[in-house]
Amino acid sequence: MEASIDLSHCEDLKKKLNENLEFLLSYSCRALEELRSSLFNELRTSEGAKRQQQRFCGPTAAMTFNFMVSVGIILANKMVMGKVGFNYPIFLTLIHYSSAWILLAIFKALSLLPVSPPSKSTPFSSLFFLGAVMSFSTGLANVSLKHNSVGFYQMAKISVTPTIVLAEFILFKKRISFNKVLALVVVSVGVAVATVTDMEFNFFGACAALAWILPSAVNKILWSNLQQKSNWTSLALMWKTTPVTIFFLVALMPWLDPPGVLSFQWDIHNTSAILISALLGFLLQWSGALVLGATSATSHVVLGQFKTCVLLLGGYLIFNSDPGVSSICGAVAALCGMSVYTSLNLQEAKEAAIKVSKQNLLPSKPKTDIGSKEENSDVKSTTTENV
């Protein structure tokens, strides 16, 4: 009798456990489905997609992502240009952007690509101009690096910073504080001392470097401005501008690349290395767009100089390389200038947030002030009449 009671009690417990498990599974599946549908609905509007990008990828996450990818693509491009011997910089850039466009097309087919803002908010001419500028910026950078020494290339890279400050003042009347200017000067001088060890160049390389400075500055400014003021996400903007960039890279390739790309040995090893570089190129473009959307064009340039200094000091500390005392001092000075520049940006952001919060806390003026004054005057007049 007791054994039968125990068996029935165990069966009841088993039924209850099964019911509870079924309830938990159905509840978790329902919650995941609601989360997926909410994220899907958020991606269906440009405002919602922009909110999701700002929520999951703030300035710190975007800069960290960009820094890690940059280190990876430097190693990958060294392998492609050195061991593989693929000496066609424009065609390599074309492979990068073509692979990026194919990946974006897959995202769009899977409904993972965020929706673009309405065409009325951003004319096609702006997107076309951005795509063209991006092709010149990336292509001429690789040509400059190929035909000039690293020192001259770094000097051209440093000159992008004052060009951005000047262009933003001319185009958008944007001013920066005197303390920021001093910090940027320290950063530029420190990077110059750390990296510019030789200034060898030829006439064609110098022309390519000078022609690269303005497109590079305008490219960063437009990417930052469109994302921050027109509700563009980085992936949506890449989807719209990449075809234009590919078109201009195809036009530049016969002029700037040496002949013989078709006779290159396209075996499995070489093709795999180039495809890995292309994947990292897509991630670099995406992470750079995220940084420009979360910060500013000047901050993006400072981040690039930070990567240069970290690689130099990392080689000295980890791999026992000897860049020289002046290079180490220049890198340390540049990092100090970057720290000051970052703290000034954080202070300005904090002050702006406090200002917005104070404006929200201010009591709104009552709309019935005039009416209440008129009512008071009517009351006074009636009392005098009664008297």
mmCIF file of C-alpha atoms in Angstrom:
data_model
loop_
_atom_site.group_PDB
_atom_site.id
_atom_site.type_symbol
_atom_site.label_atom_id
_atom_site.label_comp_id
_atom_site.label_asym_id
_atom_site.label_seq_id
_atom_site.Cartn_x
_atom_site.Cartn_y
_atom_site.Cartn_z
ATOM 1 C CA MET A 1 0.000 0.000 0.000
ATOM 2 C CA GLU A 2 2.772 2.440 0.924
ATOM 3 C CA ALA A 3 4.709 1.517 -2.244
ATOM 4 C CA SER A 4 1.727 2.311 -4.443
ATOM 5 C CA ILE A 5 1.259 5.649 -2.693
ATOM 6 C CA ASP A 6 4.941 6.474 -3.237
ATOM 7 C CA LEU A 7 4.719 5.553 -6.915
ATOM 8 C CA SER A 8 1.647 7.699 -7.454
ATOM 9 C CA HIS A 9 3.331 10.585 -5.626
ATOM 10 C CA CYS A 10 6.408 10.275 -7.844
ATOM 11 C CA GLU A 11 4.250 10.232 -10.960
ATOM 12 C CA ASP A 12 2.514 13.424 -9.786
ATOM 13 C CA LEU A 13 5.850 15.107 -9.201
ATOM 14 C CA LYS A 14 7.025 13.985 -12.629
ATOM 15 C CA LYS A 15 3.924 15.439 -14.268
ATOM 16 C CA LYS A 16 4.370 18.732 -12.441
ATOM 17 C CA LEU A 17 8.033 18.918 -13.438
ATOM 18 C CA ASN A 18 7.145 18.243 -17.066
ATOM 19 C CA GLU A 19 4.468 20.921 -16.972
ATOM 20 C CA ASN A 20 6.880 23.423 -15.448
ATOM 21 C CA LEU A 21 9.549 22.609 -18.036
ATOM 22 C CA GLU A 22 7.057 22.995 -20.863
ATOM 23 C CA PHE A 23 5.930 26.317 -19.414
ATOM 24 C CA LEU A 24 9.522 27.572 -19.090
ATOM 25 C CA LEU A 25 10.389 26.474 -22.616
ATOM 26 C CA SER A 26 7.292 28.091 -24.097
ATOM 27 C CA TYR A 27 7.900 31.279 -22.105
ATOM 28 C CA SER A 28 11.573 31.490 -23.144
ATOM 29 C CA CYS A 29 10.689 30.812 -26.784
ATOM 30 C CA ARG A 30 7.992 33.473 -26.632
ATOM 31 C CA ALA A 31 10.435 35.964 -25.076
ATOM 32 C CA LEU A 32 13.081 35.241 -27.718
ATOM 33 C CA GLU A 33 10.502 35.620 -30.470
ATOM 34 C CA GLU A 34 9.353 38.947 -29.035
ATOM 35 C CA LEU A 35 12.964 40.127 -28.803
ATOM 36 C CA ARG A 36 13.654 39.056 -32.386
ATOM 37 C CA SER A 37 10.493 40.740 -33.668
ATOM 38 C CA SER A 38 11.264 43.945 -31.761
ATOM 39 C CA LEU A 39 14.801 44.058 -33.164
ATOM 40 C CA PHE A 40 13.446 43.292 -36.629
ATOM 41 C CA ASN A 41 10.926 46.111 -36.327
ATOM 42 C CA GLU A 42 13.636 48.449 -35.084
ATOM 43 C CA LEU A 43 15.742 47.695 -38.159
ATOM 44 C CA ARG A 44 12.784 48.464 -40.429
ATOM 45 C CA THR A 45 13.102 52.208 -39.769
ATOM 46 C CA SER A 46 16.204 54.349 -40.085
ATOM 47 C CA GLU A 47 15.573 55.984 -36.691
ATOM 48 C CA GLY A 48 15.230 52.607 -34.966
ATOM 49 C CA ALA A 49 18.349 51.228 -36.665
ATOM 50 C CA LYS A 50 20.252 54.326 -35.621
ATOM 51 C CA ARG A 51 19.114 53.843 -32.007
ATOM 52 C CA GLN A 52 20.263 50.221 -32.065
ATOM 53 C CA GLN A 53 23.682 51.224 -33.428
ATOM 54 C CA GLN A 54 24.097 53.876 -30.729
ATOM 55 C CA ARG A 55 22.913 51.415 -28.080
ATOM 56 C CA PHE A 56 25.190 48.487 -28.920
ATOM 57 C CA CYS A 57 28.191 50.322 -30.352
ATOM 58 C CA GLY A 58 29.156 53.466 -28.501
ATOM 59 C CA PRO A 59 32.420 55.389 -28.902
ATOM 60 C CA THR A 60 34.484 53.022 -26.714
ATOM 61 C CA ALA A 61 33.217 49.848 -28.393
ATOM 62 C CA ALA A 62 33.635 51.322 -31.888
ATOM 63 C CA MET A 63 37.203 52.509 -31.229
ATOM 64 C CA THR A 64 38.201 49.167 -29.673
ATOM 65 C CA PHE A 65 36.696 47.290 -32.616
ATOM 66 C CA ASN A 66 38.510 49.521 -35.106
ATOM 67 C CA PHE A 67 41.822 49.206 -33.260
ATOM 68 C CA MET A 68 41.733 45.391 -33.198
ATOM 69 C CA VAL A 69 40.763 45.122 -36.871
ATOM 70 C CA SER A 70 43.461 47.632 -37.870
ATOM 71 C CA VAL A 71 46.184 45.521 -36.279
ATOM 72 C CA GLY A 72 44.854 42.449 -38.062
ATOM 73 C CA ILE A 73 44.689 44.059 -41.490
ATOM 74 C CA ILE A 74 48.218 45.464 -41.133
ATOM 75 C CA LEU A 75 49.508 41.917 -40.642
ATOM 76 C CA ALA A 76 47.304 40.585 -43.455
ATOM 77 C CA ASN A 77 48.369 43.267 -45.932
ATOM 78 C CA LYS A 78 52.022 42.712 -45.038
ATOM 79 C CA MET A 79 51.554 39.044 -45.900
ATOM 80 C CA VAL A 80 49.714 39.868 -49.160
ATOM 81 C CA MET A 81 52.202 42.520 -50.297
ATOM 82 C CA GLY A 82 55.312 40.714 -48.995
ATOM 83 C CA LYS A 83 55.089 36.914 -49.029
ATOM 84 C CA VAL A 84 52.330 36.653 -51.622
ATOM 85 C CA GLY A 85 53.820 39.433 -53.769
ATOM 86 C CA PHE A 86 50.519 41.027 -54.802
ATOM 87 C CA ASN A 87 51.799 44.488 -55.783
ATOM 88 C CA TYR A 88 48.556 45.932 -57.163
ATOM 89 C CA PRO A 89 47.233 48.378 -54.518
ATOM 90 C CA ILE A 90 44.209 49.680 -56.463
ATOM 91 C CA PHE A 91 43.103 46.193 -57.469
ATOM 92 C CA LEU A 92 43.520 45.005 -53.873
ATOM 93 C CA THR A 93 41.318 47.895 -52.756
ATOM 94 C CA LEU A 94 38.811 46.916 -55.459
ATOM 95 C CA ILE A 95 38.740 43.353 -54.099
ATOM 96 C CA HIS A 96 38.122 44.732 -50.590
ATOM 97 C CA TYR A 97 35.155 46.862 -51.633
ATOM 98 C CA SER A 98 33.711 44.201 -53.936
ATOM 99 C CA SER A 99 33.823 41.643 -51.099
ATOM 100 C CA ALA A 100 32.207 44.193 -48.786
ATOM 101 C CA TRP A 101 29.393 44.782 -51.276
ATOM 102 C CA ILE A 102 28.792 41.019 -51.627
ATOM 103 C CA LEU A 103 28.589 40.633 -47.835
ATOM 104 C CA LEU A 104 26.186 43.575 -47.613
ATOM 105 C CA ALA A 105 24.031 41.989 -50.336
ATOM 106 C CA ILE A 106 23.873 38.790 -48.250
ATOM 107 C CA PHE A 107 22.832 40.865 -45.212
ATOM 108 C CA LYS A 108 20.116 42.499 -47.276
ATOM 109 C CA ALA A 109 18.851 39.143 -48.555
ATOM 110 C CA LEU A 110 18.620 37.913 -44.947
ATOM 111 C CA SER A 111 16.820 41.133 -43.888
ATOM 112 C CA LEU A 112 19.741 42.043 -41.612
ATOM 113 C CA LEU A 113 20.663 45.285 -43.384
ATOM 114 C CA PRO A 114 19.256 48.410 -41.679
ATOM 115 C CA VAL A 115 16.835 50.548 -43.647
ATOM 116 C CA SER A 116 18.186 53.716 -45.232
ATOM 117 C CA PRO A 117 16.633 57.119 -44.464
ATOM 118 C CA PRO A 118 14.160 58.528 -47.015
ATOM 119 C CA SER A 119 15.721 59.707 -50.260
ATOM 120 C CA LYS A 120 14.379 63.211 -49.673
ATOM 121 C CA SER A 121 16.568 63.633 -46.577
ATOM 122 C CA THR A 122 19.801 62.830 -48.423
ATOM 123 C CA PRO A 123 20.022 63.544 -52.172
ATOM 124 C CA PHE A 124 21.707 61.015 -54.442
ATOM 125 C CA SER A 125 24.357 63.573 -55.366
ATOM 126 C CA SER A 126 25.667 63.543 -51.777
ATOM 127 C CA LEU A 127 25.931 59.742 -51.747
ATOM 128 C CA PHE A 128 27.564 59.724 -55.186
ATOM 129 C CA PHE A 129 30.080 62.355 -54.096
ATOM 130 C CA LEU A 130 30.877 60.393 -50.921
ATOM 131 C CA GLY A 131 31.444 57.181 -52.898
ATOM 132 C CA ALA A 132 33.745 58.963 -55.358
ATOM 133 C CA VAL A 133 35.727 60.668 -52.579
ATOM 134 C CA MET A 134 36.078 57.344 -50.760
ATOM 135 C CA SER A 135 37.589 55.666 -53.827
ATOM 136 C CA PHE A 136 40.167 58.445 -54.235
ATOM 137 C CA SER A 137 40.931 58.493 -50.508
ATOM 138 C CA THR A 138 41.597 54.759 -50.223
ATOM 139 C CA GLY A 139 43.231 54.289 -53.621
ATOM 140 C CA LEU A 140 45.601 57.248 -53.404
ATOM 141 C CA ALA A 141 46.607 56.228 -49.864
ATOM 142 C CA ASN A 142 47.830 52.852 -51.129
ATOM 143 C CA VAL A 143 49.584 54.474 -54.109
ATOM 144 C CA SER A 144 51.292 56.979 -51.805
ATOM 145 C CA LEU A 145 52.478 54.196 -49.501
ATOM 146 C CA LYS A 146 53.861 52.254 -52.469
ATOM 147 C CA HIS A 147 55.813 55.097 -54.121
ATOM 148 C CA ASN A 148 56.960 57.036 -51.013
ATOM 149 C CA SER A 149 58.905 56.156 -47.929
ATOM 150 C CA VAL A 150 57.066 55.489 -44.694
ATOM 151 C CA GLY A 151 58.273 58.815 -43.285
ATOM 152 C CA PHE A 152 56.829 60.883 -46.124
ATOM 153 C CA TYR A 153 53.607 58.863 -45.976
ATOM 154 C CA GLN A 154 53.291 59.614 -42.243
ATOM 155 C CA MET A 155 53.866 63.323 -42.843
ATOM 156 C CA ALA A 156 51.018 63.337 -45.374
ATOM 157 C CA LYS A 157 48.880 61.429 -42.868
ATOM 158 C CA ILE A 158 49.603 63.965 -40.121
ATOM 159 C CA SER A 159 48.615 66.864 -42.388
ATOM 160 C CA VAL A 160 45.095 65.426 -42.603
ATOM 161 C CA THR A 161 44.360 66.703 -39.070
ATOM 162 C CA PRO A 162 44.677 70.473 -39.778
ATOM 163 C CA THR A 163 42.922 69.904 -43.113
ATOM 164 C CA ILE A 164 39.901 68.438 -41.305
ATOM 165 C CA VAL A 165 39.808 71.314 -38.807
ATOM 166 C CA LEU A 166 39.970 73.870 -41.627
ATOM 167 C CA ALA A 167 37.418 72.058 -43.805
ATOM 168 C CA GLU A 168 34.916 71.704 -40.946
ATOM 169 C CA PHE A 169 35.244 75.417 -40.222
ATOM 170 C CA ILE A 170 34.670 76.331 -43.883
ATOM 171 C CA LEU A 171 31.813 73.891 -44.508
ATOM 172 C CA PHE A 172 29.980 73.838 -41.153
ATOM 173 C CA LYS A 173 31.422 76.820 -39.212
ATOM 174 C CA LYS A 174 32.617 74.360 -36.582
ATOM 175 C CA ARG A 175 35.108 75.725 -34.079
ATOM 176 C CA ILE A 176 37.316 73.893 -31.585
ATOM 177 C CA SER A 177 38.756 75.224 -28.369
ATOM 178 C CA PHE A 178 42.300 76.505 -27.994
ATOM 179 C CA ASN A 179 43.139 73.658 -25.587
ATOM 180 C CA LYS A 180 42.123 71.116 -28.213
ATOM 181 C CA VAL A 181 44.288 72.849 -30.793
ATOM 182 C CA LEU A 182 47.286 72.622 -28.446
ATOM 183 C CA ALA A 183 46.586 68.931 -27.794
ATOM 184 C CA LEU A 184 46.366 68.221 -31.530
ATOM 185 C CA VAL A 185 49.645 70.087 -32.124
ATOM 186 C CA VAL A 186 51.359 67.947 -29.468
ATOM 187 C CA VAL A 187 49.915 64.790 -31.044
ATOM 188 C CA SER A 188 51.033 65.753 -34.555
ATOM 189 C CA VAL A 189 54.545 66.770 -33.488
ATOM 190 C CA GLY A 190 54.915 63.631 -31.360
ATOM 191 C CA VAL A 191 53.839 61.329 -34.199
ATOM 192 C CA ALA A 192 56.155 63.170 -36.591
ATOM 193 C CA VAL A 193 59.133 62.699 -34.257
ATOM 194 C CA ALA A 194 58.210 59.060 -33.634
ATOM 195 C CA THR A 195 57.630 57.926 -37.216
ATOM 196 C CA VAL A 196 59.289 60.299 -39.668
ATOM 197 C CA THR A 197 62.784 58.855 -39.914
ATOM 198 C CA ASP A 198 63.322 59.441 -43.632
ATOM 199 C CA MET A 199 61.746 61.710 -46.239
ATOM 200 C CA GLU A 200 62.506 59.904 -49.488
ATOM 201 C CA PHE A 201 59.967 60.405 -52.261
ATOM 202 C CA ASN A 202 59.685 60.866 -55.998
ATOM 203 C CA PHE A 203 57.631 63.342 -57.969
ATOM 204 C CA PHE A 204 54.778 60.930 -58.736
ATOM 205 C CA GLY A 205 54.588 59.747 -55.123
ATOM 206 C CA ALA A 206 54.569 63.319 -53.801
ATOM 207 C CA CYS A 207 51.739 64.243 -56.191
ATOM 208 C CA ALA A 208 49.772 61.182 -55.068
ATOM 209 C CA ALA A 209 50.302 62.050 -51.383
ATOM 210 C CA LEU A 210 49.252 65.678 -51.845
ATOM 211 C CA ALA A 211 46.224 64.626 -53.898
ATOM 212 C CA TRP A 212 45.245 62.173 -51.142
ATOM 213 C CA ILE A 213 45.099 64.668 -48.251
ATOM 214 C CA LEU A 214 41.942 66.561 -49.239
ATOM 215 C CA PRO A 215 39.831 63.517 -50.249
ATOM 216 C CA SER A 216 40.829 61.779 -47.009
ATOM 217 C CA ALA A 217 39.699 64.745 -44.896
ATOM 218 C CA VAL A 218 36.445 65.272 -46.826
ATOM 219 C CA ASN A 219 35.695 61.533 -46.700
ATOM 220 C CA LYS A 220 35.897 61.435 -42.898
ATOM 221 C CA ILE A 221 33.869 64.642 -42.508
ATOM 222 C CA LEU A 222 31.043 63.432 -44.773
ATOM 223 C CA TRP A 223 30.848 60.007 -43.119
ATOM 224 C CA SER A 224 30.611 61.598 -39.680
ATOM 225 C CA ASN A 225 28.145 64.299 -40.741
ATOM 226 C CA LEU A 226 25.720 61.988 -42.573
ATOM 227 C CA GLN A 227 25.570 59.502 -39.705
ATOM 228 C CA GLN A 228 25.140 62.066 -36.949
ATOM 229 C CA LYS A 229 22.676 64.415 -38.668
ATOM 230 C CA SER A 230 20.740 62.307 -41.201
ATOM 231 C CA ASN A 231 19.972 59.066 -39.272
ATOM 232 C CA TRP A 232 22.270 56.960 -41.442
ATOM 233 C CA THR A 233 23.752 53.789 -39.983
ATOM 234 C CA SER A 234 27.196 52.635 -41.059
ATOM 235 C CA LEU A 235 25.993 49.511 -42.899
ATOM 236 C CA ALA A 236 23.202 51.351 -44.730
ATOM 237 C CA LEU A 237 25.604 54.075 -45.839
ATOM 238 C CA MET A 238 28.152 51.478 -46.971
ATOM 239 C CA TRP A 239 25.447 49.721 -49.015
ATOM 240 C CA LYS A 240 24.577 52.927 -50.853
ATOM 241 C CA THR A 241 28.097 54.230 -51.501
ATOM 242 C CA THR A 242 30.114 51.053 -52.178
ATOM 243 C CA PRO A 243 28.905 50.588 -55.806
ATOM 244 C CA VAL A 244 30.032 54.135 -56.629
ATOM 245 C CA THR A 245 33.407 53.461 -55.009
ATOM 246 C CA ILE A 246 33.826 50.259 -57.038
ATOM 247 C CA PHE A 247 33.039 52.142 -60.248
ATOM 248 C CA PHE A 248 35.729 54.763 -59.623
ATOM 249 C CA LEU A 249 38.291 52.155 -58.516
ATOM 250 C CA VAL A 250 37.796 50.317 -61.809
ATOM 251 C CA ALA A 251 38.443 53.619 -63.610
ATOM 252 C CA LEU A 252 41.589 54.322 -61.537
ATOM 253 C CA MET A 253 43.118 50.866 -61.860
ATOM 254 C CA PRO A 254 44.564 51.204 -65.424
ATOM 255 C CA TRP A 255 46.173 54.535 -64.494
ATOM 256 C CA LEU A 256 47.699 53.752 -61.102
ATOM 257 C CA ASP A 257 48.318 49.983 -61.045
ATOM 258 C CA PRO A 258 51.189 48.298 -62.906
ATOM 259 C CA PRO A 259 50.282 45.829 -65.677
ATOM 260 C CA GLY A 260 50.298 42.070 -65.158
ATOM 261 C CA VAL A 261 47.471 41.468 -62.666
ATOM 262 C CA LEU A 262 45.944 38.771 -64.889
ATOM 263 C CA SER A 263 49.230 36.857 -64.971
ATOM 264 C CA PHE A 264 49.371 36.685 -61.148
ATOM 265 C CA GLN A 265 49.481 33.164 -59.714
ATOM 266 C CA TRP A 266 45.965 32.680 -58.328
ATOM 267 C CA ASP A 267 46.499 29.459 -56.376
ATOM 268 C CA ILE A 268 44.690 28.417 -53.202
ATOM 269 C CA HIS A 269 47.310 29.867 -50.832
ATOM 270 C CA ASN A 270 47.501 33.286 -52.505
ATOM 271 C CA THR A 271 43.739 33.536 -53.031
ATOM 272 C CA SER A 272 43.058 32.612 -49.390
ATOM 273 C CA ALA A 273 45.451 35.302 -48.149
ATOM 274 C CA ILE A 274 43.817 37.930 -50.380
ATOM 275 C CA LEU A 275 40.313 36.889 -49.282
ATOM 276 C CA ILE A 276 41.323 37.112 -45.606
ATOM 277 C CA SER A 277 42.644 40.594 -46.291
ATOM 278 C CA ALA A 278 39.339 41.429 -48.036
ATOM 279 C CA LEU A 279 37.294 40.243 -45.035
ATOM 280 C CA LEU A 280 39.415 42.325 -42.682
ATOM 281 C CA GLY A 281 39.047 45.245 -45.102
ATOM 282 C CA PHE A 282 35.273 45.007 -44.785
ATOM 283 C CA LEU A 283 35.529 44.935 -40.994
ATOM 284 C CA LEU A 284 37.935 47.884 -41.074
ATOM 285 C CA GLN A 285 35.561 49.924 -43.235
ATOM 286 C CA TRP A 286 32.618 49.051 -40.989
ATOM 287 C CA SER A 287 34.462 49.783 -37.737
ATOM 288 C CA GLY A 288 35.823 53.053 -39.154
ATOM 289 C CA ALA A 289 32.303 54.107 -40.118
ATOM 290 C CA LEU A 290 31.107 53.248 -36.604
ATOM 291 C CA VAL A 291 33.855 55.408 -35.096
ATOM 292 C CA LEU A 292 32.981 58.329 -37.386
ATOM 293 C CA GLY A 293 29.301 57.975 -36.487
ATOM 294 C CA ALA A 294 29.981 57.826 -32.755
ATOM 295 C CA THR A 295 32.685 60.509 -32.505
ATOM 296 C CA SER A 296 34.026 62.945 -35.112
ATOM 297 C CA ALA A 297 36.392 63.099 -38.068
ATOM 298 C CA THR A 298 39.190 64.586 -35.948
ATOM 299 C CA SER A 299 38.814 61.872 -33.297
ATOM 300 C CA HIS A 300 39.068 59.233 -36.034
ATOM 301 C CA VAL A 301 42.385 60.698 -37.205
ATOM 302 C CA VAL A 302 43.668 60.826 -33.617
ATOM 303 C CA LEU A 303 42.681 57.163 -33.232
ATOM 304 C CA GLY A 304 44.764 56.315 -36.309
ATOM 305 C CA GLN A 305 47.769 58.105 -34.844
ATOM 306 C CA PHE A 306 47.177 56.299 -31.537
ATOM 307 C CA LYS A 307 47.403 52.963 -33.390
ATOM 308 C CA THR A 308 50.711 54.034 -34.925
ATOM 309 C CA CYS A 309 52.211 54.938 -31.543
ATOM 310 C CA VAL A 310 50.925 51.769 -29.855
ATOM 311 C CA LEU A 311 52.407 49.576 -32.590
ATOM 312 C CA LEU A 312 55.736 51.385 -32.290
ATOM 313 C CA LEU A 313 55.872 51.092 -28.483
ATOM 314 C CA GLY A 314 54.515 47.531 -28.601
ATOM 315 C CA GLY A 315 57.318 46.483 -30.927
ATOM 316 C CA TYR A 316 59.829 48.055 -28.551
ATOM 317 C CA LEU A 317 58.388 46.467 -25.386
ATOM 318 C CA ILE A 318 57.366 43.050 -26.717
ATOM 319 C CA PHE A 319 59.665 42.296 -29.655
ATOM 320 C CA ASN A 320 62.741 44.219 -28.410
ATOM 321 C CA SER A 321 62.905 46.415 -31.502
ATOM 322 C CA ASP A 322 65.023 49.568 -31.280
ATOM 323 C CA PRO A 323 63.266 52.541 -32.933
ATOM 324 C CA GLY A 324 65.543 55.028 -31.153
ATOM 325 C CA VAL A 325 65.206 57.317 -28.156
ATOM 326 C CA SER A 326 63.678 60.161 -30.165
ATOM 327 C CA SER A 327 60.992 57.899 -31.628
ATOM 328 C CA ILE A 328 60.051 56.558 -28.189
ATOM 329 C CA CYS A 329 59.893 60.072 -26.698
ATOM 330 C CA GLY A 330 57.792 61.260 -29.626
ATOM 331 C CA ALA A 331 55.361 58.355 -29.227
ATOM 332 C CA VAL A 332 55.011 58.997 -25.472
ATOM 333 C CA ALA A 333 54.428 62.719 -26.090
ATOM 334 C CA ALA A 334 51.814 61.896 -28.714
ATOM 335 C CA LEU A 335 50.016 59.530 -26.319
ATOM 336 C CA CYS A 336 49.986 62.279 -23.669
ATOM 337 C CA GLY A 337 48.469 64.701 -26.183
ATOM 338 C CA MET A 338 45.855 62.098 -27.109
ATOM 339 C CA SER A 339 44.968 61.631 -23.437
ATOM 340 C CA VAL A 340 44.457 65.383 -23.032
ATOM 341 C CA TYR A 341 42.382 65.542 -26.221
ATOM 342 C CA THR A 342 40.195 62.624 -25.047
ATOM 343 C CA SER A 343 39.670 64.164 -21.599
ATOM 344 C CA LEU A 344 38.640 67.472 -23.205
ATOM 345 C CA ASN A 345 36.110 65.645 -25.394
ATOM 346 C CA LEU A 346 34.694 63.796 -22.387
ATOM 347 C CA GLN A 347 34.468 67.044 -20.427
ATOM 348 C CA GLU A 348 32.600 68.762 -23.268
ATOM 349 C CA ALA A 349 30.215 65.827 -23.593
ATOM 350 C CA LYS A 350 29.545 65.897 -19.844
ATOM 351 C CA GLU A 351 28.884 69.635 -19.889
ATOM 352 C CA ALA A 352 26.536 69.244 -22.855
ATOM 353 C CA ALA A 353 24.633 66.474 -21.062
ATOM 354 C CA ILE A 354 24.299 68.618 -17.918
ATOM 355 C CA LYS A 355 23.072 71.542 -20.016
ATOM 356 C CA VAL A 356 20.429 69.381 -21.703
ATOM 357 C CA SER A 357 19.286 67.953 -18.372
ATOM 358 C CA LYS A 358 18.965 71.453 -16.888
ATOM 359 C CA GLN A 359 16.878 72.558 -19.863
ATOM 360 C CA ASN A 360 14.603 69.570 -19.383
ATOM 361 C CA LEU A 361 14.216 70.327 -15.665
ATOM 362 C CA LEU A 362 13.256 73.984 -16.207
ATOM 363 C CA PRO A 363 9.532 74.543 -15.478
ATOM 364 C CA SER A 364 7.550 75.443 -18.556
ATOM 365 C CA LYS A 365 5.802 78.782 -18.561
ATOM 366 C CA PRO A 366 2.050 78.524 -17.966
ATOM 367 C CA LYS A 367 0.070 79.186 -21.079
ATOM 368 C CA THR A 368 -2.697 80.998 -19.182
ATOM 369 C CA ASP A 369 -0.593 83.883 -17.901
ATOM 370 C CA ILE A 370 -2.348 86.412 -20.101
ATOM 371 C CA GLY A 371 -5.724 84.909 -19.384
ATOM 372 C CA SER A 372 -5.118 84.935 -15.637
ATOM 373 C CA LYS A 373 -4.045 88.583 -15.808
ATOM 374 C CA GLU A 374 -7.199 89.442 -17.712
ATOM 375 C CA GLU A 375 -9.322 87.531 -15.178
ATOM 376 C CA ASN A 376 -7.618 89.386 -12.301
ATOM 377 C CA SER A 377 -8.274 92.723 -13.986
ATOM 378 C CA ASP A 378 -11.927 91.743 -14.500
ATOM 379 C CA VAL A 379 -12.236 90.797 -10.851
ATOM 380 C CA LYS A 380 -10.714 94.103 -9.775
ATOM 381 C CA SER A 381 -13.052 96.046 -12.038
ATOM 382 C CA THR A 382 -16.150 94.225 -10.734
ATOM 383 C CA THR A 383 -15.144 94.826 -7.131
ATOM 384 C CA THR A 384 -14.686 98.539 -7.741
ATOM 385 C CA GLU A 385 -18.051 98.708 -9.444
ATOM 386 C CA ASN A 386 -19.724 96.963 -6.492
ATOM 387 C CA VAL A 387 -18.123 99.398 -4.130
#
